[in-house]
XYZ file of C-alpha atoms in Angstrom:
579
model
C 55.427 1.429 -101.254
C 55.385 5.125 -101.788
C 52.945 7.302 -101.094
C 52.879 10.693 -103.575
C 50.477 13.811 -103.666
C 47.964 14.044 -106.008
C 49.030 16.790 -108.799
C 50.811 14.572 -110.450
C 52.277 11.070 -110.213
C 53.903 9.566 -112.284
C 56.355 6.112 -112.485
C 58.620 4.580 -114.910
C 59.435 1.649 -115.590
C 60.887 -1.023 -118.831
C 59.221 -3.325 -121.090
C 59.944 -5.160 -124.359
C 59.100 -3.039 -127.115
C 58.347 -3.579 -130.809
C 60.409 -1.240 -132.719
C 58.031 -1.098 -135.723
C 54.535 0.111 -135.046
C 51.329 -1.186 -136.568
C 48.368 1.245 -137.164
C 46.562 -1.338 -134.843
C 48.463 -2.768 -132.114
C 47.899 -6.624 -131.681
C 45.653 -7.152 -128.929
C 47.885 -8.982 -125.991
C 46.738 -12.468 -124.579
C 48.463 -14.340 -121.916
C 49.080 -17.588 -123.134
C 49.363 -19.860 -119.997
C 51.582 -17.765 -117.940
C 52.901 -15.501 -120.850
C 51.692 -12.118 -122.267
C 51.871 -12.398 -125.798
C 51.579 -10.815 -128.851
C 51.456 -13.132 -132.369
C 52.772 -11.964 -135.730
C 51.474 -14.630 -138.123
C 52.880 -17.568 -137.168
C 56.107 -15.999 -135.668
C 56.129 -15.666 -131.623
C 58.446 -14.106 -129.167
C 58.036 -15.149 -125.978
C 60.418 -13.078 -123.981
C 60.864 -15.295 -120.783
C 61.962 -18.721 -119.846
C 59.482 -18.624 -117.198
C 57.843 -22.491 -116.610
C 54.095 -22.644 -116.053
C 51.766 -25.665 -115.345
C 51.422 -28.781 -117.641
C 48.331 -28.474 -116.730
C 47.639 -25.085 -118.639
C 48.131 -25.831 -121.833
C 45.321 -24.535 -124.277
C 46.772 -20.404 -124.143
C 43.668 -17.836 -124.934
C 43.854 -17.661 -128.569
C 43.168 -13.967 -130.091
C 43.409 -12.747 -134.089
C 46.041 -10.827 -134.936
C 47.887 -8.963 -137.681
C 50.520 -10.100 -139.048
C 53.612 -8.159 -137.986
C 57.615 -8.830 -138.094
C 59.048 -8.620 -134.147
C 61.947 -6.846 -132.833
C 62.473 -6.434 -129.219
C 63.980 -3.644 -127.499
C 63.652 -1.695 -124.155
C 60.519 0.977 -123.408
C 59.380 2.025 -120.086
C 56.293 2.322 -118.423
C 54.751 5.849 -117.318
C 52.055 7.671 -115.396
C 50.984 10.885 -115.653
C 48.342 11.990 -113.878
C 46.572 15.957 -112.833
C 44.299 16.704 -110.141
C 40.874 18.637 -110.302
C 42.545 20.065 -107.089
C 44.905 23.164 -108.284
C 47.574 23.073 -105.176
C 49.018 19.395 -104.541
C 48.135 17.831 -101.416
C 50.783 16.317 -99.388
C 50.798 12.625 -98.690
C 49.591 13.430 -94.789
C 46.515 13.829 -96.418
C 45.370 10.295 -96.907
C 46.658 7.054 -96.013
C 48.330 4.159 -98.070
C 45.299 2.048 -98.501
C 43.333 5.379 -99.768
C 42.008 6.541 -97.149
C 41.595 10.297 -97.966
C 40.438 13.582 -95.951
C 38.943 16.577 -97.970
C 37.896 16.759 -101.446
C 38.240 12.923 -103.333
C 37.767 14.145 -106.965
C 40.422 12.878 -109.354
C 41.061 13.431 -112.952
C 41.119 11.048 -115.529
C 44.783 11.638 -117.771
C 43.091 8.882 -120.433
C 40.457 11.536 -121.021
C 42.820 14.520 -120.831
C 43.706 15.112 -125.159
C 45.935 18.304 -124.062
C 48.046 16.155 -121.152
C 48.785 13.006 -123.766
C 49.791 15.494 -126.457
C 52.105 17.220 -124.431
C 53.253 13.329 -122.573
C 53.600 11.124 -125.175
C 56.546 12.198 -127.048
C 58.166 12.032 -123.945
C 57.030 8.422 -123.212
C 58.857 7.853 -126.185
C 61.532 9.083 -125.928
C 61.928 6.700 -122.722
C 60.926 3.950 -125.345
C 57.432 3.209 -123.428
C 55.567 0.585 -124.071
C 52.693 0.203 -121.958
C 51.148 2.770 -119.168
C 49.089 1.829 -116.158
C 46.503 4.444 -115.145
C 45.218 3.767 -111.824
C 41.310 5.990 -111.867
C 39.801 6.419 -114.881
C 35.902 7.604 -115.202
C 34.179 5.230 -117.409
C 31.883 7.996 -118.335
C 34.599 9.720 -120.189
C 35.539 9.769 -123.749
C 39.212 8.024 -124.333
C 39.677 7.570 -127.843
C 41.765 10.713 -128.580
C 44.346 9.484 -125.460
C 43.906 6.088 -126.495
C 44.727 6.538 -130.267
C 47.467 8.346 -129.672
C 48.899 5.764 -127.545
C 48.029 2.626 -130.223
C 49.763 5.201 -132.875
C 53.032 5.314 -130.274
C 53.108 1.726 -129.889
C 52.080 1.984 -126.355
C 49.698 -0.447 -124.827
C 47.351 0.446 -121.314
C 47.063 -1.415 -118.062
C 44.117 0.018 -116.160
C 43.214 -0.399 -112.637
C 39.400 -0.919 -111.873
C 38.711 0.856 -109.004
C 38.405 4.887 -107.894
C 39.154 6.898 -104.376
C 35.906 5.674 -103.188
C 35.128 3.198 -104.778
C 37.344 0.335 -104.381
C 38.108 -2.555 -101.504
C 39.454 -0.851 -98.229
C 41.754 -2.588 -95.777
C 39.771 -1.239 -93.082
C 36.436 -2.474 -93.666
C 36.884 -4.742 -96.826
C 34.045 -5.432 -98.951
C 33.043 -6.758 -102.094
C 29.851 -5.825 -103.079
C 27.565 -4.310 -105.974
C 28.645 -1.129 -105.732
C 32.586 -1.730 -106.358
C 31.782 -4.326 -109.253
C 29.515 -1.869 -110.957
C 32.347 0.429 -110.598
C 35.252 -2.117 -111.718
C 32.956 -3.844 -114.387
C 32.145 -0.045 -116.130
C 36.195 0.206 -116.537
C 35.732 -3.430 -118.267
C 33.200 -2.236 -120.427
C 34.870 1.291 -121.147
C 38.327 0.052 -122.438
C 37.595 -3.645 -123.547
C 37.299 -2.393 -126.730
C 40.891 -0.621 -127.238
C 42.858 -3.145 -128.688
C 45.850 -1.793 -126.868
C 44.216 -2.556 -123.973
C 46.757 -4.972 -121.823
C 44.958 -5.899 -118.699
C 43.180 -4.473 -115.537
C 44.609 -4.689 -112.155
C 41.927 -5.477 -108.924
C 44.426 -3.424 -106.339
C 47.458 -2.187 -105.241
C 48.902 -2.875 -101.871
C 45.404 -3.492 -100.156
C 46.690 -5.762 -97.733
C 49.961 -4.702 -95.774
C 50.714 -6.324 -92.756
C 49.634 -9.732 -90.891
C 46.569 -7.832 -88.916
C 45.089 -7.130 -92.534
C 45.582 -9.992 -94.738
C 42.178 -10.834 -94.734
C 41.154 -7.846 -97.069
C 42.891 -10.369 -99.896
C 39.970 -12.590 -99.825
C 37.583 -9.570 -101.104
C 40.150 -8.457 -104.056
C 40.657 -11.997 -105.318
C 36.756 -12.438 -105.168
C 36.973 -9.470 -107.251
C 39.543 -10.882 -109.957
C 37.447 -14.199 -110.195
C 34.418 -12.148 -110.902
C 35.498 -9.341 -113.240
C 37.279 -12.234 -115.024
C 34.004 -13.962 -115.395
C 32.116 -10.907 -116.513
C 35.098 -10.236 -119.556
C 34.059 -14.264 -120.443
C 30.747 -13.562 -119.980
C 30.338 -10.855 -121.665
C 32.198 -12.498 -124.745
C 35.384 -9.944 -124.417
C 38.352 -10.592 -125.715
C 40.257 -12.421 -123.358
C 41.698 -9.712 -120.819
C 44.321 -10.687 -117.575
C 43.584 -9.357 -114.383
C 45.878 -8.758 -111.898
C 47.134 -7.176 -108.714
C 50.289 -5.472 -107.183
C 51.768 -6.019 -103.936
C 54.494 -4.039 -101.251
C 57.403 -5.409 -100.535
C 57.048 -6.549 -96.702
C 56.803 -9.553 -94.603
C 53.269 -10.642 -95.971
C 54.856 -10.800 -99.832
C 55.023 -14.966 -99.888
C 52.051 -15.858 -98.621
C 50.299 -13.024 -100.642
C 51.341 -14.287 -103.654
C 50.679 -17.626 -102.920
C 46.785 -16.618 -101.854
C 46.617 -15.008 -105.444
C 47.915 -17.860 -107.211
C 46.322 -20.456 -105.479
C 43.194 -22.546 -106.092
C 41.365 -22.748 -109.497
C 42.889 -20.698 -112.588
C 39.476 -19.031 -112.612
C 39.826 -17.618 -109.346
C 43.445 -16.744 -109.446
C 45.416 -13.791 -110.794
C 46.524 -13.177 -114.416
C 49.551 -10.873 -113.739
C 51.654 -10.490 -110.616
C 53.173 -6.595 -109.553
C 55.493 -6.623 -107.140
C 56.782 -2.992 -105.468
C 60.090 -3.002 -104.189
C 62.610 -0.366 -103.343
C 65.423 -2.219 -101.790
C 67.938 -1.668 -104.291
C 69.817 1.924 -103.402
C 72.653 3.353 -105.018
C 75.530 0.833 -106.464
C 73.798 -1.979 -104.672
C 74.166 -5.836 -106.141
C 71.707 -8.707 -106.636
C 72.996 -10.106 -103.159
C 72.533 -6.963 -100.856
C 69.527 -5.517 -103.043
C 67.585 -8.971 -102.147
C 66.597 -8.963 -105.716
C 68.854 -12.405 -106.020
C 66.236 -13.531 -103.051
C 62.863 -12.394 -104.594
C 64.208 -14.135 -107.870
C 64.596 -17.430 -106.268
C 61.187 -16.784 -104.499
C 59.327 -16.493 -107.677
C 61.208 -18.643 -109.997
C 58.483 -21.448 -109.804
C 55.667 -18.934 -110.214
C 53.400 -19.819 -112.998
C 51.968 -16.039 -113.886
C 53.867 -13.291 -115.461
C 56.057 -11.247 -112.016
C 56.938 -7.540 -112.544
C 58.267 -4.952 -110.682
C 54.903 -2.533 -109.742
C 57.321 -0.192 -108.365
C 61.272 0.207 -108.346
C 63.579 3.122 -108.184
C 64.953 3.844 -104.061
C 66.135 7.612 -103.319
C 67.881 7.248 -100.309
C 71.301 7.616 -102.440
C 71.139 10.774 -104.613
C 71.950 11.223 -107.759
C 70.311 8.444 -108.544
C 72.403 6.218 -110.828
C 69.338 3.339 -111.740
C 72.138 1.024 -111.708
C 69.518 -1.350 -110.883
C 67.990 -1.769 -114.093
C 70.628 -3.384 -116.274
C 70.113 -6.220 -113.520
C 66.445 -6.359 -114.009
C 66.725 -6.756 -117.549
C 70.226 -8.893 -117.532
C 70.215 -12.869 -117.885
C 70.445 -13.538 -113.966
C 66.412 -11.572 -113.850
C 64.736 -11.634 -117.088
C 64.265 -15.594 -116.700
C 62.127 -14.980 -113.728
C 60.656 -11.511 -113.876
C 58.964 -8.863 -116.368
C 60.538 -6.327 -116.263
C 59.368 -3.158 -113.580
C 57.714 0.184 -113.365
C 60.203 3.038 -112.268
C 58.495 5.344 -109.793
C 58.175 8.132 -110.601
C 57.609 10.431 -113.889
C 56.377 13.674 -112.584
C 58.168 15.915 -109.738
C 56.768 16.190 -106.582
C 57.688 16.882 -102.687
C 58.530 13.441 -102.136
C 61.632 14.288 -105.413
C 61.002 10.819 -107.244
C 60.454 12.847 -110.820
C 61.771 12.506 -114.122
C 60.089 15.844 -115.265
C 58.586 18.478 -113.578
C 55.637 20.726 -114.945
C 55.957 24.763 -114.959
C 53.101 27.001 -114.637
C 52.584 27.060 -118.250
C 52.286 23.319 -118.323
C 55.367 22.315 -120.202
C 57.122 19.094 -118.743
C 60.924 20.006 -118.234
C 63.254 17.060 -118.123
C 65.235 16.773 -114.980
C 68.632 14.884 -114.096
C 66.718 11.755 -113.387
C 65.235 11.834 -117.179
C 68.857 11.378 -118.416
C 70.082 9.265 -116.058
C 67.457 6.756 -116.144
C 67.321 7.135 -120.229
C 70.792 5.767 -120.630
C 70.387 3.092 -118.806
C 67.099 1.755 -120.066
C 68.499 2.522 -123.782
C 71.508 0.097 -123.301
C 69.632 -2.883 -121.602
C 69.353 -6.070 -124.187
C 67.211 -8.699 -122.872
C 67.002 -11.661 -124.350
C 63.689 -14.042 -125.072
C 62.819 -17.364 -125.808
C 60.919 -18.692 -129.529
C 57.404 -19.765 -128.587
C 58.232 -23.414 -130.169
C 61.124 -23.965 -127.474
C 58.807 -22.606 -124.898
C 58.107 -25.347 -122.243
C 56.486 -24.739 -119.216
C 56.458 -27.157 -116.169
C 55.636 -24.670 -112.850
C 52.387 -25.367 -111.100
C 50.147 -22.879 -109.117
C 50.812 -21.862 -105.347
C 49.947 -24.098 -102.542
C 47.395 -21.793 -100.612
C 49.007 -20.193 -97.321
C 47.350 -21.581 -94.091
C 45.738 -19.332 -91.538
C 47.648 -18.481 -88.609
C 49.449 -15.561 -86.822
C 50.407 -14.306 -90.603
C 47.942 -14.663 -92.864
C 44.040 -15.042 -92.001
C 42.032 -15.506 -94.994
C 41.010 -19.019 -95.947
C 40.471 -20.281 -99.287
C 37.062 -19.595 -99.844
C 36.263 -16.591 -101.323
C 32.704 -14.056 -100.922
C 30.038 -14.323 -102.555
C 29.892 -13.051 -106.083
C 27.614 -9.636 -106.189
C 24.001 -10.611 -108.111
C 21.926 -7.801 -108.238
C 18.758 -10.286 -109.375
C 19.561 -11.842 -105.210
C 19.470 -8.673 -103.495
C 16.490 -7.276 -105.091
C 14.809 -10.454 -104.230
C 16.042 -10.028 -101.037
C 14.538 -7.128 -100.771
C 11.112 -7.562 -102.136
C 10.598 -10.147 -99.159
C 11.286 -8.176 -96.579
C 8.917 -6.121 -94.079
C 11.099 -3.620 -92.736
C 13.560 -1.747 -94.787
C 15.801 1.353 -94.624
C 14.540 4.331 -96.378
C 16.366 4.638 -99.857
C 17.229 8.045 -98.943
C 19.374 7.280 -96.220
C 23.043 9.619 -96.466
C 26.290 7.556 -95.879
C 26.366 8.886 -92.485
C 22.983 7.583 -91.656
C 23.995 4.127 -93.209
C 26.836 3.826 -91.249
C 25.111 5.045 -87.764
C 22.319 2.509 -88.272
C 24.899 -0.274 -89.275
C 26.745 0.707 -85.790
C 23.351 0.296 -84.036
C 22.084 -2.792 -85.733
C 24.904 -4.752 -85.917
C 26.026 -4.498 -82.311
C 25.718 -8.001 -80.348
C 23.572 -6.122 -77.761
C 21.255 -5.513 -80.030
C 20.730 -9.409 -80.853
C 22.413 -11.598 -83.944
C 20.967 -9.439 -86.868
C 23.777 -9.388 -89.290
C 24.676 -12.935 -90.319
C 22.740 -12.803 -93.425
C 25.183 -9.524 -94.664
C 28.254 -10.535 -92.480
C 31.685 -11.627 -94.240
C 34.414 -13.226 -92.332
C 37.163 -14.113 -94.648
C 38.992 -15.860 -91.510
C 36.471 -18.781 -91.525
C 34.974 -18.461 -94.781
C 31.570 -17.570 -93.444
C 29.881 -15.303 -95.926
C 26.231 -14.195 -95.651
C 24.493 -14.997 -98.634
C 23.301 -11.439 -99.108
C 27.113 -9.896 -97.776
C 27.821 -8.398 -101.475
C 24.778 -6.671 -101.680
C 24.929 -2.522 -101.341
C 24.667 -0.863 -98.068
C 21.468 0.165 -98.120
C 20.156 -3.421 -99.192
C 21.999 -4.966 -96.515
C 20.481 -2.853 -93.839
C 17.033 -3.684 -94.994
C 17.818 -7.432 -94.190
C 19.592 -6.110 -91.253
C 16.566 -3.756 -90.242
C 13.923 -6.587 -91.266
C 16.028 -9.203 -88.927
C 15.429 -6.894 -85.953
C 12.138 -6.243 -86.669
C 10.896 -9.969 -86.852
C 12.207 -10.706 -83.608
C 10.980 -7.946 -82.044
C 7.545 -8.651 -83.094
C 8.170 -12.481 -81.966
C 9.535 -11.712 -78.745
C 8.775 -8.072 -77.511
C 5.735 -6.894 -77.861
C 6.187 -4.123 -75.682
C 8.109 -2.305 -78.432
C 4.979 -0.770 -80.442
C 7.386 0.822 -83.084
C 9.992 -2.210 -83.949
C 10.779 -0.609 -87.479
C 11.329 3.066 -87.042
C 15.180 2.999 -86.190
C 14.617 6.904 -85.501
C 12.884 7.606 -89.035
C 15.340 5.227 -91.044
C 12.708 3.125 -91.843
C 9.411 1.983 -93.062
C 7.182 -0.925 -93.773
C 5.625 -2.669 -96.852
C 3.570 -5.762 -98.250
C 6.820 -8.186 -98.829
C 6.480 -10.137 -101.912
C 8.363 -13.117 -103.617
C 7.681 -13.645 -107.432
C 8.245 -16.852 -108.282
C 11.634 -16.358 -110.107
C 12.804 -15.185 -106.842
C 11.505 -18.783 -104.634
C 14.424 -20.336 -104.958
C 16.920 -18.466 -104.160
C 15.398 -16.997 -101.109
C 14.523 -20.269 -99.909
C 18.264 -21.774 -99.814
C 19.087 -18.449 -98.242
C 16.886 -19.310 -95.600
C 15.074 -17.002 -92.737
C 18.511 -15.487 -91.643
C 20.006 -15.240 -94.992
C 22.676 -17.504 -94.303
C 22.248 -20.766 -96.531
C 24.356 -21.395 -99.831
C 22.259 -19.844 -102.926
C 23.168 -21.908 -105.758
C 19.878 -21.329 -107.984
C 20.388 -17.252 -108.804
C 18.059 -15.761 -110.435
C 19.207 -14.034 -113.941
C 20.871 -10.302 -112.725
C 23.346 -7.727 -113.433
C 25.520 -9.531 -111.188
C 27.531 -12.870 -111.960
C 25.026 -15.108 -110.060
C 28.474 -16.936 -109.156
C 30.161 -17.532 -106.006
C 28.735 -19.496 -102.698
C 27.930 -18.110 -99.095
C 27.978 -19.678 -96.144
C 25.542 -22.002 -94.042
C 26.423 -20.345 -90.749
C 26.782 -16.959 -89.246
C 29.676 -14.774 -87.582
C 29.549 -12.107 -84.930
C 31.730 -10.113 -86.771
C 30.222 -6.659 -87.708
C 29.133 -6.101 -91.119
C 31.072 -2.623 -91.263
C 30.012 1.187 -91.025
C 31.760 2.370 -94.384
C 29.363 2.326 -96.758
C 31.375 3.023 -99.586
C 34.709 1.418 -99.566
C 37.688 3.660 -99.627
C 40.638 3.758 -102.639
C 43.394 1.214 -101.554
C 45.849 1.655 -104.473
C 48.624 2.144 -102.550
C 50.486 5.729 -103.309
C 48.542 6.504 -105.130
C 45.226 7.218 -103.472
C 42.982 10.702 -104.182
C 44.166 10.770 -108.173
C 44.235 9.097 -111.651
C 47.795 7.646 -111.337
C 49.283 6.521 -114.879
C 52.979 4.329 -114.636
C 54.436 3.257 -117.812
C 56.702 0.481 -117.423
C 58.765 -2.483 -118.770
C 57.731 -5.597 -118.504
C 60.425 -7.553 -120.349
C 62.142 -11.424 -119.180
C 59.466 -13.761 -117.193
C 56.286 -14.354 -119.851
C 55.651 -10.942 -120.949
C 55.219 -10.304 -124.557
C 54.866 -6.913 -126.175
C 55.530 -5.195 -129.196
């Protein structure tokens, strides 16, 4: 992992790339563990990468038709801040956490910045970007067009500086999958649209391994909402650091039903420096470590510094025979110069991009790389998915995942209660009160919103928003207080946080109440219709552990934190198809 300021990040990276162009790229399916792309009836699956018997129906899509050629293109970011100096990467932490202003700008929606970019992308022979904050809200047909007329296909990530799952305090809830299911709606309908990713380095060491159980609960449900929504079909994915967690990390991900588990696997590594080798690099390792993977594997990241100039003598090994049966390709970090001197280019004052040493050195090595891929009719794939890691000093999430978020629950939720927090509320407040209620001293009055991955004990209203889950929190307080103390004459003040009313429960709203139960901790299996998915299961008892102060969760992509981070990169050998 490296962190980067926020002016503007950019990585690089390879992928197989169609040297003819369509005026409408073919929308890109993953058929079983494969990305692919069909041209009539002819199919180039560009791994020998095995994947379960047991997936065998792939996610069939129209296309064009379209002759194939395969060559070599990179993958790019590009990314500017609303902020006009850079801020260094003291300023906020690798999981996102971020001091000062969090605005971000959105390069998708920035006409000017893809004009000036693309040609460049080009000449790099990209293939496919990955642009880690984009605002929904925004217009991107002008960026997006231009891309589809380059031949250059989009992976977006879902979430935004602040809202997205935190290591910290991890959380999935309605606010992020509003947030992540917007993106969804925003770029579904770009044909050049490759896939989403759920995070980016979230969890980094042992202590934090539980924030995985929040980001997978987030690919099973935004995967759900693309079916449910009647979408083409879209992978979803996530991207990982290179550390001691990496196994059982991508076993969690892979594990369990296909419904639940990752589409796409990114993998960010800088251990190959200088004239390294497949031996002392550890790439040979990680090979062997994913060779019986059933998803497509890429390199996130790539490209070490410690040995300048650097040569990128690691990317004819990526892409040669003893890699491309097991891997993607990878995204080289970085396109755009900054303190941390990763850049390819650097941007003057009057906004021209200038190539730098890097640019050429990197070019001639990506240009020379042949990979080689397999026909779809001699594709056969045997791997199976993951065994799931067991909880112990390493890893401490369990297979069960939270709750899905279902706005119809909360509000019910809601509507039933006596005592609830004042809709008002700031953040601050929120997370004072939350401090305050959930505290053990003040009795066991956060089961019903509590989530402990560890145990797989999820309060059936845990992925509700903040100021829903105080309510219950509030309300749970307040009944006991009236049950057990009536010397307290003002149980559901909370120092003007607040306030009574009548509760009601319509009758669409009886059943799931009821198998929540008083405390909020039964399994709700009969959801009332909602914005939510309605899916997922809770837990029939309750933890101690507290329900969190952040109210809204912070960014935890990794490096790239505060900004709208595009990489363009290659994702040639192990299932990935693109033109």
């Amino acid at each position: 992992m490296r962190v980067f300021n926020i002016r503007s990040g950019v990585a690089a990276a390879a992928i197989l790339f169609a040297t003819q162009i369509a005026a409408n790229l073919d929308p890109i399916v993953i058929k079983v563990s494969v990305y692919l792309a069909r041209a009539s009836e002819k199919e180039d699956i560009l791994s020998s990468t095995r994947v379960p018997n047991s997936f065998t129906k792939p996610m069939e899509q129209n296309f064009s038709s379209k002759e194939w050629h395969t060559s070599v293109s990179i993958m790019l970011r590009f990314i500017r801040s609303l902020f006009s100096s850079q801020v260094s990467s003291e300023d906020f932490s690798s999981n996102g956490t971020i001091s000062g202003d969090n605005k971000y700008t959105d390069p998708l929606a920035d006409e000017k910045g893809c004009t000036r970019d693309i040609p460049l992308l080009q000449e790099l022979q990209t293939n496919t970007i990955r642009v880690y904050a984009v605002d929904p809200s925004k217009d991107h047909t002008a960026c997006m067009n231009m891309l589809q007329d380059a031949g250059i296909y989009v992976i977006a990530d879902l979430g935004e500086p602040l809202t997205s799952i935190n290591r910290d305090n991890p959380q999935w809830n309605l606010e992020i999958y509003a947030r992540y299911t917007s993106v969804v709606d925003a770029f579904q309908k770009y044909t050049n649209l490759l896939g989403f990713f759920a995070g980016n380095e979230v969890s980094n060491a042992p202590n934090n391994t539980e924030a995985s159980a929040f980001v997978k609960a987030a690919v099973r449900d935004v995967k759900k909402y693309i079916s449910d929504k009647k979408y083409r079909p879209i992978g979803v994915g996530y991207a990982t650091n290179d550390d001691d967690t990496r196994t059982n990390l991508a076993n969690y991900f892979n594990c369990g039903p296909p419904e639940d588990s990752i589409d796409f696997w990114g993998y960010n590594i800088y251990s190959w420096c200088g004239d390294s080798s497949l031996k002392d690099s550890h790439y040979a390792d990680r090979t062997e470590e994913f060779s019986s993977y059933n998803v497509p594997a890429f390199f996130a990241e790539y490209g070490c510094i410690t040995v300048r100039p650097r040569k990128f003598s690691e990317v004819p090994a990526l892409f040669g025979s003893s890699m491309t049966p097991v891997w993607s390709g990878g995204i080289l970090y970085m396109y755009f110069q900054e303190a941390n001197d990763y850049g390819l280019v650097t941007l003057g004052s009057d906004d021209k991009a200038t190539k730098l040493p890097d640019f050429t050195a990197y070019s001639k090595q990506i240009v020379s790389v042949k990979p080689t891929g397999v026909a779809s009719a001699s594709y056969s794939p045997s791997n199976s998915a993951q065994a799931c890691p067991s909880i112990g000093k390493t890893w401490e999430a369990v297979e069960k995942l939270p709750p899905s978020p279902n706005e119809a629950i909360c509000s019910c939720m809601v509507q039933n209660l006596t005592c609830i927090a004042k809709s008002d509320l700031s953040d601050e407040d929120i997370k004072t009160q939350f401090d305050f209620i959930c505290d053990p001293a003040q009795g066991d009055n956060c089961g019903a919103i509590d989530a402990d991955p560890k145990t797989g004990v999820y309060g059936a209203y845990s992925m509700c928003k903040a100021v829903e889950r105080l309510s219950k929190a509030f309300d749970t307080y307040y009944q006991d207080q009236v049950a057990h103390n009536p010397q307290n004459t003002s149980p559901c003040d909370f120092k003007g946080a607040a306030s009574k009313q009548k509760p009601e429960l319509p009758s669409s709203c009886q059943a799931a109440v009821s198998q929540a139960g008083p405390a909020g901790t039964g399994v709700i299996t009969s959801a009332p219709s909602g914005t939510g998915t309605g899916s997922g299961s809770s837990s029939t008892t309750s933890s101690k552990k507290s329900a969190g102060s952040v109210v809204v969760p912070s960014f935890g992509f990794g490096f790239l934190q505060l900004a709208a981070y595009v990489a363009a990169a290659v994702l040639t050998g192990a299932g990935m198809i693109l033109l």
